[in-house]
Tab-separated table of C-alpha atoms in Angstrom:
chain	number	residue	atom	x	y	z
C	1	UNK	CA	24.653	11.179	-38.323
C	2	UNK	CA	22.674	13.840	-36.466
C	3	UNK	CA	23.573	16.470	-39.092
C	4	UNK	CA	22.281	14.157	-41.862
C	5	UNK	CA	19.016	13.661	-39.950
C	6	UNK	CA	18.641	17.442	-39.472
C	7	UNK	CA	19.264	18.039	-43.170
C	8	UNK	CA	16.635	15.420	-44.149
C	9	UNK	CA	14.102	17.063	-41.844
C	10	UNK	CA	14.882	20.508	-43.243
C	11	UNK	CA	14.591	19.221	-46.809
C	12	UNK	CA	11.225	17.614	-46.067
C	13	UNK	CA	9.778	20.811	-44.574
C	14	UNK	CA	11.071	22.897	-47.474
C	15	UNK	CA	9.210	20.577	-49.866
C	16	UNK	CA	6.104	20.861	-47.668
C	17	UNK	CA	6.260	24.691	-47.715
C	18	UNK	CA	6.630	24.700	-51.506
C	19	UNK	CA	3.575	22.498	-52.001
C	20	UNK	CA	1.476	24.544	-49.532
C	21	UNK	CA	2.124	27.725	-51.529
C	22	UNK	CA	1.322	25.820	-54.714
C	23	UNK	CA	-1.988	24.765	-53.128
C	24	UNK	CA	-2.627	28.380	-52.129
C	25	UNK	CA	-2.105	29.650	-55.694
C	26	UNK	CA	-4.401	26.965	-57.152
C	27	UNK	CA	-7.063	27.549	-54.489
C	28	UNK	CA	-7.025	31.280	-55.181
C	29	UNK	CA	-6.834	31.081	-58.978
C	30	UNK	CA	-9.925	28.905	-59.623
C	31	UNK	CA	-12.523	31.096	-57.842
C	32	UNK	CA	-10.700	34.360	-58.637
C	33	UNK	CA	-10.903	33.960	-62.416
C	34	UNK	CA	-14.457	32.581	-62.157
C	35	UNK	CA	-15.521	35.701	-60.218
C	36	UNK	CA	-13.753	38.054	-62.655
C	37	UNK	CA	-15.281	36.348	-65.708
C	38	UNK	CA	-18.755	36.230	-64.111
C	39	UNK	CA	-18.529	39.958	-63.278
C	40	UNK	CA	-17.514	40.687	-66.878
C	41	UNK	CA	-20.496	38.719	-68.235
C	42	UNK	CA	-18.563	35.750	-69.655
C	43	UNK	CA	-20.862	32.735	-70.129
C	44	UNK	CA	-20.716	29.939	-67.561
C	45	UNK	CA	-19.778	27.468	-70.333
C	46	UNK	CA	-16.717	29.504	-71.380
C	47	UNK	CA	-15.910	30.126	-67.722
C	48	UNK	CA	-15.850	26.394	-67.041
C	49	UNK	CA	-14.002	25.635	-70.277
C	50	UNK	CA	-11.283	28.126	-69.347
C	51	UNK	CA	-10.810	26.334	-66.003
C	52	UNK	CA	-9.867	23.100	-67.797
C	53	UNK	CA	-6.624	24.757	-68.975
C	54	UNK	CA	-4.948	23.748	-65.706
C	55	UNK	CA	-5.760	20.051	-66.159
C	56	UNK	CA	-4.966	20.070	-69.884
C	57	UNK	CA	-1.516	21.459	-69.051
C	58	UNK	CA	-1.035	18.646	-66.538
C	59	UNK	CA	-1.911	15.984	-69.100
C	60	UNK	CA	0.233	17.585	-71.831
C	61	UNK	CA	3.425	17.482	-69.768
C	62	UNK	CA	2.838	14.056	-68.183
C	63	UNK	CA	4.387	11.865	-70.923
C	64	UNK	CA	7.557	13.998	-71.049
C	65	UNK	CA	8.419	14.637	-67.402
C	66	UNK	CA	9.806	11.330	-66.128
C	67	UNK	CA	12.919	11.145	-68.328
C	68	UNK	CA	14.201	14.674	-67.416
C	69	UNK	CA	13.626	13.863	-63.727
C	70	UNK	CA	15.750	10.709	-63.986
C	71	UNK	CA	18.447	12.499	-65.987
C	72	UNK	CA	18.735	15.832	-64.135
C	73	UNK	CA	17.327	15.026	-60.679
C	74	UNK	CA	14.578	16.487	-58.500
C	75	UNK	CA	15.889	20.008	-57.891
C	76	UNK	CA	16.050	21.271	-61.530
C	77	UNK	CA	12.503	20.011	-62.219
C	78	UNK	CA	11.170	21.815	-59.112
C	79	UNK	CA	12.995	25.013	-60.120
C	80	UNK	CA	11.664	24.946	-63.695
C	81	UNK	CA	8.117	24.038	-62.577
C	82	UNK	CA	8.057	26.746	-59.899
C	83	UNK	CA	9.366	29.340	-62.387
C	84	UNK	CA	6.518	28.495	-64.788
C	85	UNK	CA	4.002	29.053	-61.983
C	86	UNK	CA	5.162	32.366	-60.513
C	87	UNK	CA	5.954	33.953	-63.902
C	88	UNK	CA	2.527	32.939	-65.269
C	89	UNK	CA	0.762	34.319	-62.178
C	90	UNK	CA	2.660	37.587	-62.550
C	91	UNK	CA	1.612	37.903	-66.225
C	92	UNK	CA	-2.171	37.660	-65.647
C	93	UNK	CA	-2.757	41.402	-65.012
C	94	UNK	CA	-0.869	42.458	-68.172
C	95	UNK	CA	-3.533	41.375	-70.690
C	96	UNK	CA	-7.120	40.534	-69.825
C	97	UNK	CA	-8.080	38.029	-72.492
C	98	UNK	CA	-9.885	34.683	-72.141
C	99	UNK	CA	-7.487	33.036	-74.618
C	100	UNK	CA	-4.362	34.519	-72.995
C	101	UNK	CA	-5.567	33.520	-69.521
C	102	UNK	CA	-6.364	29.998	-70.791
C	103	UNK	CA	-2.772	29.687	-72.069
C	104	UNK	CA	-1.405	30.975	-68.755
C	105	UNK	CA	-3.503	28.411	-66.892
C	106	UNK	CA	-2.091	25.698	-69.142
C	107	UNK	CA	1.436	26.888	-68.283
C	108	UNK	CA	0.544	26.837	-64.568
C	109	UNK	CA	-0.791	23.288	-65.018
C	110	UNK	CA	2.518	22.287	-66.651
C	111	UNK	CA	4.582	23.982	-63.929
C	112	UNK	CA	2.452	22.707	-61.058
C	113	UNK	CA	2.568	19.136	-62.330
C	114	UNK	CA	6.359	19.265	-62.744
C	115	UNK	CA	6.696	20.694	-59.234
C	116	UNK	CA	4.305	18.171	-57.635
C	117	UNK	CA	5.718	15.232	-59.560
C	118	UNK	CA	9.251	15.994	-58.388
C	119	UNK	CA	8.363	16.818	-54.756
C	120	UNK	CA	6.011	13.830	-54.323
C	121	UNK	CA	8.525	11.404	-55.803
C	122	UNK	CA	11.292	12.861	-53.624
C	123	UNK	CA	9.213	12.520	-50.444
C	124	UNK	CA	8.083	8.929	-51.071
C	125	UNK	CA	11.580	7.872	-52.220
C	126	UNK	CA	13.139	9.217	-49.007
C	127	UNK	CA	10.476	7.890	-46.630
C	128	UNK	CA	10.825	4.667	-44.661
C	129	UNK	CA	8.086	2.064	-45.005
C	130	UNK	CA	6.954	2.750	-41.442
C	131	UNK	CA	6.342	6.482	-41.875
C	132	UNK	CA	5.550	6.969	-45.566
C	133	UNK	CA	1.839	7.410	-44.777
C	134	UNK	CA	2.588	10.025	-42.119
C	135	UNK	CA	4.911	11.986	-44.420
C	136	UNK	CA	2.540	11.893	-47.401
C	137	UNK	CA	-0.399	12.914	-45.210
C	138	UNK	CA	1.600	15.942	-43.966
C	139	UNK	CA	2.388	16.678	-47.620
C	140	UNK	CA	-1.312	16.381	-48.552
C	141	UNK	CA	-2.352	18.375	-45.487
C	142	UNK	CA	-0.053	21.270	-46.415
C	143	UNK	CA	-1.516	21.390	-49.929
C	144	UNK	CA	-5.065	21.179	-48.523
C	145	UNK	CA	-4.519	24.049	-46.080
C	146	UNK	CA	-2.998	26.183	-48.840
C	147	UNK	CA	-5.893	25.319	-51.156
C	148	UNK	CA	-8.429	26.233	-48.428
C	149	UNK	CA	-6.744	29.576	-47.614
C	150	UNK	CA	-6.411	30.609	-51.283
C	151	UNK	CA	-10.089	31.582	-51.864
C	152	UNK	CA	-9.958	34.037	-48.940
C	153	UNK	CA	-7.642	36.235	-51.033
C	154	UNK	CA	-10.249	36.566	-53.801
C	155	UNK	CA	-11.735	39.438	-51.783
C	156	UNK	CA	-8.625	41.489	-52.645
C	157	UNK	CA	-10.079	41.905	-56.137
C	158	UNK	CA	-12.239	44.683	-54.621
C	159	UNK	CA	-9.025	46.633	-53.941
C	160	UNK	CA	-7.352	45.862	-57.265
C	161	UNK	CA	-7.952	43.143	-59.839
C	162	UNK	CA	-4.179	42.669	-60.185
C	163	UNK	CA	-3.422	42.474	-56.429
C	164	UNK	CA	-4.323	38.772	-55.806
C	165	UNK	CA	-2.197	37.696	-58.794
C	166	UNK	CA	0.783	39.755	-57.609
C	167	UNK	CA	0.598	38.494	-54.003
C	168	UNK	CA	0.303	34.884	-55.160
C	169	UNK	CA	3.230	35.316	-57.557
C	170	UNK	CA	5.466	36.805	-54.843
C	171	UNK	CA	4.605	34.026	-52.367
C	172	UNK	CA	5.394	31.395	-55.017
C	173	UNK	CA	8.716	33.115	-55.737
C	174	UNK	CA	9.653	33.118	-52.027
C	175	UNK	CA	8.761	29.425	-51.636
C	176	UNK	CA	10.575	28.577	-54.882
C	177	UNK	CA	13.775	30.258	-53.625
C	178	UNK	CA	13.923	27.784	-50.708
C	179	UNK	CA	14.863	25.012	-53.170
C	180	UNK	CA	18.348	26.517	-53.411
C	181	UNK	CA	18.934	25.377	-49.800
C	182	UNK	CA	18.695	21.656	-50.668
C	183	UNK	CA	21.096	19.443	-52.599
C	184	UNK	CA	20.048	17.810	-55.836
C	185	UNK	CA	19.318	14.063	-55.788
C	186	UNK	CA	18.223	11.489	-58.380
C	187	UNK	CA	15.618	8.677	-58.267
C	188	UNK	CA	16.774	5.072	-57.867
C	189	UNK	CA	18.414	3.717	-61.050
C	190	UNK	CA	16.345	1.484	-63.317
C	191	UNK	CA	17.205	-2.202	-63.450
C	192	UNK	CA	15.853	-5.419	-64.962
C	193	UNK	CA	12.502	-5.106	-66.737
C	194	UNK	CA	12.259	-1.478	-65.586
C	195	UNK	CA	14.921	-0.454	-68.147
C	196	UNK	CA	12.390	-0.982	-70.954
C	197	UNK	CA	10.824	1.889	-72.927
C	198	UNK	CA	8.424	4.365	-71.315
C	199	UNK	CA	5.193	2.706	-72.490
C	200	UNK	CA	6.411	-0.734	-71.405
C	201	UNK	CA	7.332	0.748	-68.022
C	202	UNK	CA	3.820	2.196	-67.669
C	203	UNK	CA	2.390	-1.236	-68.477
C	204	UNK	CA	4.697	-2.856	-65.899
C	205	UNK	CA	3.707	-0.391	-63.151
C	206	UNK	CA	0.025	-0.719	-64.075
C	207	UNK	CA	0.329	-4.488	-63.621
C	208	UNK	CA	1.777	-3.951	-60.116
C	209	UNK	CA	-0.366	-1.065	-58.932
C	210	UNK	CA	-3.525	-0.475	-61.019
C	211	UNK	CA	-5.727	-0.558	-57.926
C	212	UNK	CA	-3.753	2.335	-56.367
C	213	UNK	CA	-4.606	4.649	-59.298
C	214	UNK	CA	-8.354	4.503	-58.596
C	215	UNK	CA	-8.311	6.630	-55.372
C	216	UNK	CA	-6.582	9.592	-57.166
C	217	UNK	CA	-9.058	9.250	-60.069
C	218	UNK	CA	-12.059	9.153	-57.718
C	219	UNK	CA	-10.728	12.092	-55.685
C	220	UNK	CA	-10.081	14.123	-58.852
C	221	UNK	CA	-13.657	13.461	-59.997
C	222	UNK	CA	-14.975	14.306	-56.536
C	223	UNK	CA	-12.992	17.526	-56.081
C	224	UNK	CA	-13.704	19.000	-59.524
C	225	UNK	CA	-17.399	18.066	-59.661
C	226	UNK	CA	-18.130	19.244	-56.104
C	227	UNK	CA	-16.314	22.562	-56.602
C	228	UNK	CA	-17.567	23.317	-60.108
C	229	UNK	CA	-21.058	21.757	-60.345
C	230	UNK	CA	-22.401	21.244	-56.836
C	231	UNK	CA	-22.766	25.050	-56.377
C	232	UNK	CA	-24.919	25.147	-59.532
C	233	UNK	CA	-27.094	22.293	-58.226
C	234	UNK	CA	-27.318	23.808	-54.725
C	235	UNK	CA	-28.423	27.186	-56.110
C	236	UNK	CA	-31.184	25.368	-58.012
C	237	UNK	CA	-32.297	23.997	-54.634
C	238	UNK	CA	-32.667	27.643	-53.517
C	239	UNK	CA	-29.630	27.714	-51.233
C	240	UNK	CA	-27.946	31.112	-51.081
C	241	UNK	CA	-24.291	31.624	-52.004
C	242	UNK	CA	-23.196	31.944	-48.359
C	243	UNK	CA	-24.744	28.556	-47.476
C	244	UNK	CA	-23.129	26.894	-50.505
C	245	UNK	CA	-19.762	28.281	-49.376
C	246	UNK	CA	-20.319	26.858	-45.886
C	247	UNK	CA	-21.123	23.408	-47.308
C	248	UNK	CA	-17.972	23.391	-49.454
C	249	UNK	CA	-15.876	24.708	-46.563
C	250	UNK	CA	-17.237	21.940	-44.308
C	251	UNK	CA	-16.027	19.326	-46.808
C	252	UNK	CA	-12.558	20.950	-46.991
C	253	UNK	CA	-12.225	21.220	-43.209
C	254	UNK	CA	-13.295	17.596	-42.798
C	255	UNK	CA	-10.595	16.522	-45.258
C	256	UNK	CA	-7.931	18.565	-43.445
C	257	UNK	CA	-8.882	17.264	-39.973
C	258	UNK	CA	-8.414	13.577	-40.852
C	259	UNK	CA	-5.546	13.842	-43.355
C	260	UNK	CA	-2.785	13.104	-40.827
C	261	UNK	CA	-4.684	10.560	-38.652
C	262	UNK	CA	-5.687	8.500	-41.709
C	263	UNK	CA	-2.119	8.596	-43.044
C	264	UNK	CA	-0.765	7.269	-39.736
C	265	UNK	CA	-3.600	4.710	-39.547
C	266	UNK	CA	-2.627	3.475	-43.023
C	267	UNK	CA	0.925	2.853	-41.757
C	268	UNK	CA	-0.477	0.761	-38.888
C	269	UNK	CA	-3.346	-1.274	-40.403
C	270	UNK	CA	-2.602	-1.093	-44.145
C	271	UNK	CA	-3.495	1.420	-46.843
C	272	UNK	CA	-6.037	-0.872	-48.496
C	273	UNK	CA	-8.131	-1.134	-45.313
C	274	UNK	CA	-8.261	2.645	-44.867
C	275	UNK	CA	-9.146	3.232	-48.540
C	276	UNK	CA	-11.960	0.641	-48.468
C	277	UNK	CA	-13.305	2.128	-45.232
C	278	UNK	CA	-13.227	5.650	-46.656
C	279	UNK	CA	-14.946	4.667	-49.918
C	280	UNK	CA	-17.634	2.722	-48.038
C	281	UNK	CA	-18.302	5.603	-45.605
C	282	UNK	CA	-18.331	8.172	-48.425
C	283	UNK	CA	-20.774	6.121	-50.495
C	284	UNK	CA	-23.203	5.756	-47.562
C	285	UNK	CA	-22.896	9.426	-46.530
C	286	UNK	CA	-23.529	10.927	-49.983
C	287	UNK	CA	-26.394	8.489	-50.626
C	288	UNK	CA	-27.867	9.389	-47.217
C	289	UNK	CA	-27.320	13.104	-47.894
C	290	UNK	CA	-29.437	12.955	-51.070
C	291	UNK	CA	-32.513	12.488	-48.820
C	292	UNK	CA	-31.718	15.591	-46.738
C	293	UNK	CA	-30.552	18.012	-49.416
C	294	UNK	CA	-33.179	20.625	-48.524
C	295	UNK	CA	-31.769	20.990	-45.017
C	296	UNK	CA	-28.744	23.300	-44.900
C	297	UNK	CA	-27.469	22.045	-41.540
C	298	UNK	CA	-27.788	18.397	-42.507
C	299	UNK	CA	-25.879	19.111	-45.716
C	300	UNK	CA	-23.116	20.951	-43.847
C	301	UNK	CA	-22.822	18.138	-41.263
C	302	UNK	CA	-22.823	15.293	-43.785
C	303	UNK	CA	-20.378	17.067	-46.124
C	304	UNK	CA	-17.990	17.539	-43.170
C	305	UNK	CA	-18.228	13.801	-42.375
C	306	UNK	CA	-17.791	12.937	-46.062
C	307	UNK	CA	-14.680	15.130	-46.217
C	308	UNK	CA	-13.279	13.230	-43.233
C	309	UNK	CA	-13.955	9.925	-45.032
C	310	UNK	CA	-12.743	10.608	-48.584
C	311	UNK	CA	-10.630	13.789	-48.363
C	312	UNK	CA	-7.402	11.763	-48.057
C	313	UNK	CA	-7.969	9.494	-51.081
C	314	UNK	CA	-5.299	11.197	-53.205
C	315	UNK	CA	-2.453	10.947	-50.663
C	316	UNK	CA	-3.590	7.434	-49.640
C	317	UNK	CA	-3.541	6.403	-53.308
C	318	UNK	CA	0.035	7.629	-53.754
C	319	UNK	CA	1.264	5.834	-50.625
C	320	UNK	CA	-0.631	2.676	-51.638
C	321	UNK	CA	1.122	2.864	-55.018
C	322	UNK	CA	4.468	3.153	-53.188
C	323	UNK	CA	3.579	0.020	-51.179
C	324	UNK	CA	2.933	-1.981	-54.360
C	325	UNK	CA	5.620	-0.600	-56.706
C	326	UNK	CA	9.385	-1.372	-56.766
C	327	UNK	CA	11.402	1.677	-55.643
C	328	UNK	CA	13.088	2.259	-59.014
C	329	UNK	CA	9.631	2.532	-60.615
C	330	UNK	CA	8.231	5.069	-58.125
C	331	UNK	CA	8.599	8.030	-60.550
C	332	UNK	CA	6.561	6.132	-63.164
C	333	UNK	CA	3.946	5.168	-60.572
C	334	UNK	CA	3.756	8.721	-59.265
C	335	UNK	CA	3.344	9.984	-62.816
C	336	UNK	CA	0.430	7.599	-63.406
C	337	UNK	CA	-1.194	8.749	-60.133
C	338	UNK	CA	-1.061	12.322	-61.453
C	339	UNK	CA	-2.486	11.289	-64.832
C	340	UNK	CA	-5.406	9.426	-63.237
C	341	UNK	CA	-6.094	12.391	-60.934
C	342	UNK	CA	-6.183	14.717	-63.963
C	343	UNK	CA	-8.462	12.338	-65.877
C	344	UNK	CA	-10.806	12.300	-62.890
C	345	UNK	CA	-10.654	16.094	-62.643
C	346	UNK	CA	-11.535	16.473	-66.331
C	347	UNK	CA	-14.316	13.869	-66.308
C	348	UNK	CA	-15.950	15.285	-63.143
C	349	UNK	CA	-17.330	18.516	-64.670
C	350	UNK	CA	-18.024	16.783	-68.020
C	351	UNK	CA	-19.999	13.801	-66.702
C	352	UNK	CA	-21.482	15.896	-63.892
C	353	UNK	CA	-22.721	18.539	-66.324
C	354	UNK	CA	-24.235	15.835	-68.541
C	355	UNK	CA	-25.890	14.252	-65.491
C	356	UNK	CA	-27.442	17.578	-64.432
C	357	UNK	CA	-28.739	18.071	-67.947
C	358	UNK	CA	-30.183	14.588	-68.524
C	359	UNK	CA	-31.169	13.439	-65.023
C	360	UNK	CA	-33.504	16.239	-63.979
C	361	UNK	CA	-35.277	15.489	-60.730
C	362	UNK	CA	-32.505	13.173	-59.504
C	363	UNK	CA	-30.084	14.242	-56.815
C	364	UNK	CA	-26.599	15.255	-57.967
C	365	UNK	CA	-25.269	13.572	-54.823
C	366	UNK	CA	-26.334	10.172	-56.176
C	367	UNK	CA	-23.766	10.591	-58.952
C	368	UNK	CA	-21.045	11.222	-56.344
C	369	UNK	CA	-22.200	8.186	-54.337
C	370	UNK	CA	-22.162	6.037	-57.505
C	371	UNK	CA	-18.555	6.966	-58.398
C	372	UNK	CA	-17.426	6.174	-54.840
C	373	UNK	CA	-19.347	2.885	-54.955
C	374	UNK	CA	-17.613	1.874	-58.220
C	375	UNK	CA	-14.229	2.570	-56.574
C	376	UNK	CA	-15.311	0.549	-53.534
C	377	UNK	CA	-16.406	-2.433	-55.671
C	378	UNK	CA	-13.105	-2.408	-57.568
C	379	UNK	CA	-11.138	-2.483	-54.286
C	380	UNK	CA	-13.282	-5.302	-52.874
C	381	UNK	CA	-12.809	-7.273	-56.121
C	382	UNK	CA	-9.015	-6.736	-55.950
C	383	UNK	CA	-8.846	-7.960	-52.348
C	384	UNK	CA	-11.070	-10.965	-53.063
C	385	UNK	CA	-8.920	-11.865	-56.080
C	386	UNK	CA	-5.717	-11.635	-53.992
C	387	UNK	CA	-7.176	-13.764	-51.185
C	388	UNK	CA	-8.288	-16.383	-53.704
C	389	UNK	CA	-4.849	-16.362	-55.370
C	390	UNK	CA	-2.958	-16.707	-52.052
C	391	UNK	CA	-5.169	-19.569	-50.876
C	392	UNK	CA	-4.729	-21.581	-54.101
């Protein structure tokens, strides 16, 4: 019994290490290519368009990933996804072309989504109801730390443009090789209505868990718009690049600090309560921040508090989905969480860019507050509807 427990612990930490290196490669790749393109004089529009390759790759593979996972198990999907990532990273220095790099980013999006889909589903399928929040928060924390460390390696471009890509590729390869130390497993077998076709299964899971897909969508919107468009807005407010970096770092650190405590709190008082509290706090903080956006220290402080409030929405959304969804449908639910996150990530820069263009004179932070408020209203409506249904 003890040996089984030790193996489960070892397997969990191997999955955590893999996702942290994946977060590192993503965190490094986004600013690295932006800096290289900006230095080479590539327009900001093409620079931003090239960045969407990652999310397009995620959406392209989403409809086709669940069936192979059920048929072949978690381990082969992680191996194939990880191979896509480290080979693509290694190929970047061989041909400097916007089109070639866009295709490589699409391949990384495909590989990353396969890797995350398999590891997330494996973790939530293995977890007990009493510690699923804790395990998913550790999972999210490891990705967040990797994502935060990644940009620090962009400075290596001063030594050699190829060096950051090579280091990231080697680290991914080392993490990927750890998968060989775990045994392959399969998701729970489908039964009853769950044996229906893919689209009917999506509809079934959506009926159970639609409310749980909103936090990943909101977080995707938040992450992509803050990282891609807030710097543009902040520079227009005459902040320097160093101050903008501090503001963004404050948000990331805030998210990392509360990732584990909020996950454990969700296990104790319920995921829905934590999500509603986070959305409410985030809405108030970003709305409040719009009145102090000319003060660097106020911005840094409020962004840190906002990160503490809403930085765990993605992992909380996944665990909330696991609370609401039958175990045999967890892969489908996890897939839909990833799709909604990608849709949020794609809509963030698009709607945010349109907002900056059409709403001159209005704070960009009001858009962020509005998206959080919509998510909050939807959660309050869901809870009110459930209370009304249970009392009737």
